């Protein structure tokens, strides 16, 4: 009788590899404020508890109307995050931005 290869049972994901995107987004917006033309907050996990966060914003329309939205990165942060999802360090530092709610 031939052996059937069965996948190894999956181990629970370690706490250090957990995805804390939602927690990080809320902390970022709380600390810097919500930009008036916020398009999205993009959180990318890197290695060893490091994350890159980009704040995408819509630009003011040019002229009387605009056929497409112009979007750019208004701010970008490189973060060190604890296993619990708490932001430990940010480069550049997180501080309230002008015109934020």
Coordinates of N, CA, C and O in Angstrom, one line a residue:
X1 N 0.8 -1.2 0.0 CA 0.0 0.0 0.0 C 0.9 1.2 0.0 O 1.8 1.3 0.8
X2 N 0.6 2.2 -0.9 CA 1.4 3.4 -1.0 C 1.1 4.4 0.1 O -0.1 4.5 0.5
X3 N 2.1 5.1 0.6 CA 1.9 6.1 1.6 C 1.3 7.4 0.9 O 1.7 7.8 -0.2
X4 N 0.4 8.0 1.6 CA -0.2 9.3 1.1 C 0.4 10.4 1.9 O 0.4 10.4 3.1
X5 N 1.0 11.3 1.2 CA 1.6 12.5 1.9 C 0.5 13.4 2.4 O -0.4 13.8 1.6
X6 N 0.5 13.6 3.7 CA -0.5 14.5 4.3 C 0.3 15.7 4.8 O 1.4 15.6 5.3
X7 N -0.4 16.9 4.6 CA 0.3 18.1 5.1 C 0.4 18.1 6.6 O -0.4 17.5 7.3
X8 N 1.5 18.6 7.1 CA 1.8 18.7 8.5 C 0.7 19.5 9.2 O 0.3 20.5 8.6
X9 N 0.3 19.2 10.4 CA -0.7 20.1 11.0 C -0.1 21.5 11.2 O 1.0 21.6 11.6
X10 N -1.0 22.4 11.0 CA -0.5 23.8 11.1 C -0.4 24.2 12.6 O -1.3 23.9 13.4
X11 N 0.7 24.8 12.9 CA 0.9 25.4 14.3 C 0.2 26.7 14.3 O 0.1 27.4 13.3
X12 N -0.2 27.1 15.5 CA -0.8 28.4 15.7 C 0.3 29.4 15.4 O 1.5 29.2 15.7
X13 N -0.1 30.5 14.8 CA 0.9 31.6 14.4 C 1.4 32.2 15.7 O 0.6 32.6 16.6
X14 N 2.7 32.3 15.8 CA 3.3 32.9 17.1 C 2.8 34.4 17.2 O 2.5 35.0 16.2
X15 N 2.7 34.8 18.4 CA 2.2 36.2 18.7 C 3.1 37.2 18.0 O 2.5 38.2 17.5
X16 N 4.4 37.0 17.9 CA 5.3 37.9 17.3 C 5.0 38.1 15.8 O 5.4 39.1 15.2
X17 N 4.3 37.1 15.1 CA 4.0 37.2 13.7 C 2.6 37.6 13.4 O 2.2 37.6 12.3
X18 N 1.8 37.9 14.5 CA 0.4 38.3 14.3 C 0.4 39.6 13.5 O 1.2 40.4 13.6
X19 N -0.7 39.7 12.8 CA -0.9 40.9 12.0 C -1.7 41.9 12.8 O -2.8 41.7 13.2
X20 N -1.0 43.1 13.1 CA -1.6 44.1 13.9 C -2.0 45.3 13.1 O -2.1 46.4 13.6
X21 N -2.4 45.1 11.8 CA -2.7 46.3 10.9 C -3.8 47.2 11.4 O -3.6 48.4 11.5
X22 N -4.9 46.6 11.9 CA -6.0 47.4 12.4 C -5.6 48.2 13.6 O -5.9 49.4 13.7
X23 N -4.9 47.6 14.5 CA -4.4 48.2 15.7 C -3.5 49.4 15.4 O -3.6 50.5 16.0
X24 N -2.6 49.1 14.5 CA -1.6 50.2 14.1 C -2.3 51.3 13.4 O -2.0 52.5 13.7
X25 N -3.3 51.1 12.5 CA -4.0 52.1 11.8 C -4.7 53.0 12.8 O -4.6 54.3 12.7
X26 N -5.4 52.4 13.8 CA -6.1 53.3 14.8 C -5.1 54.1 15.6 O -5.4 55.3 15.9
X27 N -4.0 53.5 16.0 CA -3.0 54.3 16.8 C -2.4 55.4 16.0 O -2.3 56.5 16.5
X28 N -2.1 55.2 14.7 CA -1.5 56.2 13.9 C -2.5 57.4 13.7 O -2.2 58.6 13.9
X29 N -3.8 57.1 13.4 CA -4.8 58.2 13.2 C -5.1 58.9 14.5 O -5.3 60.1 14.5
X30 N -5.0 58.2 15.6 CA -5.2 58.9 16.9 C -4.0 59.8 17.2 O -4.2 60.9 17.7
X31 N -2.8 59.4 16.9 CA -1.6 60.3 17.2 C -1.4 61.4 16.2 O -1.0 62.5 16.7
X32 N -1.6 61.2 14.9 CA -1.3 62.3 14.0 C -2.6 63.0 13.6 O -2.5 64.1 13.0
X33 N -3.8 62.5 13.9 CA -5.0 63.1 13.5 C -5.4 62.6 12.1 O -4.6 62.0 11.4
X34 N -6.7 62.8 11.8 CA -7.2 62.3 10.5 C -7.1 63.4 9.5 O -7.8 64.4 9.6
X35 N -6.3 63.2 8.4 CA -6.2 64.2 7.4 C -7.5 64.4 6.7 O -8.3 63.5 6.6
X36 N -7.9 65.6 6.3 CA -9.2 65.9 5.8 C -9.5 65.2 4.5 O -10.6 64.9 4.2
X37 N -8.5 64.9 3.7 CA -8.6 64.2 2.4 C -8.0 62.8 2.4 O -7.5 62.4 1.4
X38 N -8.2 62.1 3.5 CA -7.6 60.8 3.7 C -8.2 59.8 2.7 O -9.4 59.8 2.5
X39 N -7.4 59.1 2.0 CA -7.8 58.1 1.0 C -7.7 56.7 1.7 O -8.7 56.0 1.7
X40 N -6.5 56.4 2.2 CA -6.4 55.1 2.9 C -5.1 55.2 3.7 O -4.2 56.0 3.5
X41 N -5.0 54.2 4.7 CA -3.8 54.0 5.5 C -3.3 52.6 5.1 O -4.1 51.6 5.3
X42 N -2.1 52.5 4.6 CA -1.6 51.3 4.2 C -0.5 50.8 5.2 O 0.4 51.6 5.5
X43 N -0.7 49.6 5.7 CA 0.3 49.1 6.7 C 0.9 47.8 6.1 O 0.2 46.9 5.7
X44 N 2.2 47.8 6.0 CA 3.0 46.7 5.5 C 3.9 46.1 6.6 O 4.7 46.9 7.1
X45 N 3.7 44.9 6.9 CA 4.6 44.2 7.9 C 5.9 43.8 7.2 O 6.0 43.3 6.1
X46 N 7.0 44.1 7.9 CA 8.4 43.8 7.5 C 8.9 42.7 8.4 O 8.1 41.8 8.8
X47 N 10.1 42.8 8.9 CA 10.7 41.8 9.7 C 10.8 42.2 11.2 O 10.9 43.4 11.4
X48 N 10.9 41.3 12.1 CA 11.2 41.6 13.5 C 10.3 42.7 14.1 O 10.8 43.5 14.9
X49 N 9.1 42.7 13.9 CA 8.2 43.6 14.5 C 8.2 45.0 13.9 O 7.8 46.0 14.5
X50 N 8.8 45.1 12.7 CA 8.9 46.4 12.0 C 7.8 46.5 10.9 O 7.4 45.6 10.3
X51 N 7.2 47.7 10.8 CA 6.2 48.0 9.9 C 6.4 49.3 9.1 O 7.1 50.2 9.7
X52 N 5.9 49.4 7.9 CA 6.0 50.6 7.1 C 4.5 51.0 7.0 O 3.6 50.2 6.7
X53 N 4.2 52.3 7.3 CA 2.9 52.8 7.2 C 2.9 54.0 6.3 O 3.7 54.9 6.4
X54 N 2.0 54.0 5.2 CA 1.9 55.1 4.3 C 0.5 55.7 4.4 O -0.5 54.9 4.4
X55 N 0.4 57.0 4.5 CA -0.9 57.7 4.6 C -1.1 58.3 3.2 O -0.5 59.2 2.8
X56 N -2.1 57.7 2.5 CA -2.5 58.1 1.2 C -3.5 59.2 1.3 O -4.6 59.0 2.0
X57 N -3.3 60.3 0.6 CA -4.3 61.4 0.6 C -4.7 61.9 -0.8 O -3.9 61.8 -1.7
X58 N -5.9 62.4 -1.0 CA -6.3 62.9 -2.2 C -5.8 64.3 -2.3 O -5.9 65.1 -1.4
X59 N -5.4 64.7 -3.5 CA -5.0 66.1 -3.8 C -6.2 66.9 -4.1 O -7.2 66.4 -4.6
X60 N -6.1 68.2 -3.9 CA -7.2 69.2 -4.3 C -7.4 69.1 -5.8 O -6.4 69.0 -6.6
X61 N -8.6 69.1 -6.3 CA -8.9 69.0 -7.7 C -8.4 70.3 -8.4 O -8.4 71.4 -7.8
X62 N -7.9 70.2 -9.6 CA -7.4 71.3 -10.3 C -8.5 71.8 -11.3 O -9.1 71.0 -12.0
X63 N -8.8 73.1 -11.3 CA -9.8 73.6 -12.2 C -11.2 73.4 -11.6 O -11.4 73.1 -10.4
X64 N -12.2 73.5 -12.5 CA -13.6 73.4 -12.0 C -14.0 72.0 -11.7 O -14.9 71.8 -10.8
X65 N -13.5 71.0 -12.4 CA -13.8 69.6 -12.1 C -12.6 68.7 -12.4 O -11.7 69.2 -13.1
X66 N -12.6 67.6 -11.9 CA -11.5 66.6 -12.2 C -12.1 65.3 -12.6 O -13.1 64.8 -11.9
X67 N -11.6 64.7 -13.6 CA -12.2 63.4 -14.1 C -11.6 62.2 -13.3 O -12.3 61.2 -13.2
X68 N -10.5 62.4 -12.7 CA -9.9 61.3 -11.9 C -9.3 61.9 -10.6 O -8.9 63.1 -10.6
X69 N -9.3 61.1 -9.6 CA -8.7 61.6 -8.4 C -7.2 61.5 -8.4 O -6.6 60.5 -8.9
X70 N -6.5 62.5 -7.9 CA -5.1 62.4 -7.8 C -4.7 62.1 -6.3 O -5.2 62.7 -5.4
X71 N -4.0 61.0 -6.2 CA -3.7 60.5 -4.8 C -2.1 60.5 -4.7 O -1.4 60.1 -5.6
X72 N -1.7 60.8 -3.5 CA -0.2 60.8 -3.2 C 0.0 60.3 -1.7 O -0.9 60.3 -0.9
X73 N 1.2 60.0 -1.4 CA 1.6 59.6 0.0 C 1.8 60.9 0.7 O 2.8 61.6 0.4
X74 N 1.0 61.2 1.6 CA 1.1 62.5 2.4 C 2.1 62.3 3.6 O 2.7 63.3 4.0
X75 N 2.2 61.1 4.1 CA 3.2 60.8 5.2 C 3.5 59.4 5.1 O 2.8 58.5 4.7
X76 N 4.7 59.1 5.6 CA 5.2 57.7 5.7 C 6.0 57.5 7.0 O 6.8 58.4 7.3
X77 N 5.8 56.4 7.6 CA 6.4 56.1 8.9 C 7.0 54.7 8.9 O 6.4 53.8 8.4
X78 N 8.1 54.5 9.5 CA 8.7 53.2 9.8 C 8.6 52.9 11.3 O 9.1 53.7 12.1
X79 N 7.9 51.9 11.6 CA 7.6 51.6 13.0 C 8.2 50.4 13.6 O 8.4 49.4 12.9
X80 N 8.5 50.4 14.9 CA 8.8 49.2 15.7 C 7.6 49.0 16.5 O 7.1 49.9 17.3
X81 N 7.0 47.7 16.5 CA 5.8 47.4 17.1 C 6.0 46.3 18.1 O 6.7 45.3 17.8
X82 N 5.4 46.3 19.3 CA 5.5 45.3 20.3 C 4.6 44.1 19.8 O 3.8 44.2 18.9
X83 N 4.8 42.9 20.5 CA 4.0 41.7 20.2 C 2.5 42.0 20.4 O 1.7 41.3 19.7
X84 N 2.2 42.9 21.2 CA 0.8 43.2 21.5 C 0.2 44.2 20.4 O -1.0 44.4 20.4
X85 N 1.0 44.7 19.6 CA 0.5 45.7 18.6 C 0.7 47.1 18.9 O 0.4 48.0 18.1
X86 N 1.3 47.4 20.1 CA 1.5 48.8 20.5 C 2.8 49.3 19.8 O 3.8 48.7 19.7
X87 N 2.7 50.6 19.3 CA 3.8 51.2 18.6 C 4.8 51.6 19.7 O 4.5 52.4 20.6
X88 N 6.0 51.1 19.5 CA 7.1 51.4 20.4 C 8.0 52.6 20.0 O 8.4 53.4 20.8
X89 N 8.2 52.7 18.7 CA 9.1 53.7 18.1 C 8.6 54.0 16.7 O 8.2 53.1 16.0
X90 N 8.8 55.3 16.3 CA 8.4 55.7 14.9 C 9.5 56.6 14.4 O 10.1 57.4 15.1
X91 N 9.8 56.4 13.1 CA 10.7 57.3 12.4 C 10.0 57.7 11.1 O 9.8 56.8 10.2
X92 N 9.7 59.0 10.9 CA 9.9 60.1 11.8 C 8.9 60.0 13.0 O 7.9 59.2 13.0
X93 N 9.1 60.7 14.1 CA 8.2 60.7 15.2 C 6.8 61.0 14.9 O 6.5 61.8 14.0
X94 N 5.8 60.4 15.6 CA 4.4 60.6 15.3 C 4.0 61.9 16.1 O 4.1 61.9 17.3
X95 N 3.5 62.9 15.4 CA 3.0 64.1 16.0 C 1.9 64.6 15.2 O 1.7 64.3 14.0
X96 N 1.0 65.4 15.9 CA -0.2 65.9 15.2 C 0.2 66.7 14.0 O 1.1 67.5 14.0
X97 N -0.5 66.4 12.9 CA -0.3 67.1 11.6 C -1.2 68.3 11.5 O -2.3 68.3 12.0
X98 N -0.8 69.3 10.7 CA -1.6 70.5 10.5 C -2.9 70.0 9.7 O -2.8 69.1 8.9
X99 N -4.0 70.7 9.9 CA -5.2 70.5 9.2 C -5.8 69.1 9.5 O -6.6 68.7 8.7
X100 N -5.4 68.4 10.6 CA -6.0 67.1 10.9 C -7.1 67.3 11.9 O -7.1 68.2 12.7
X101 N -8.0 66.4 11.8 CA -9.2 66.4 12.8 C -8.8 65.6 14.0 O -8.2 64.6 14.0

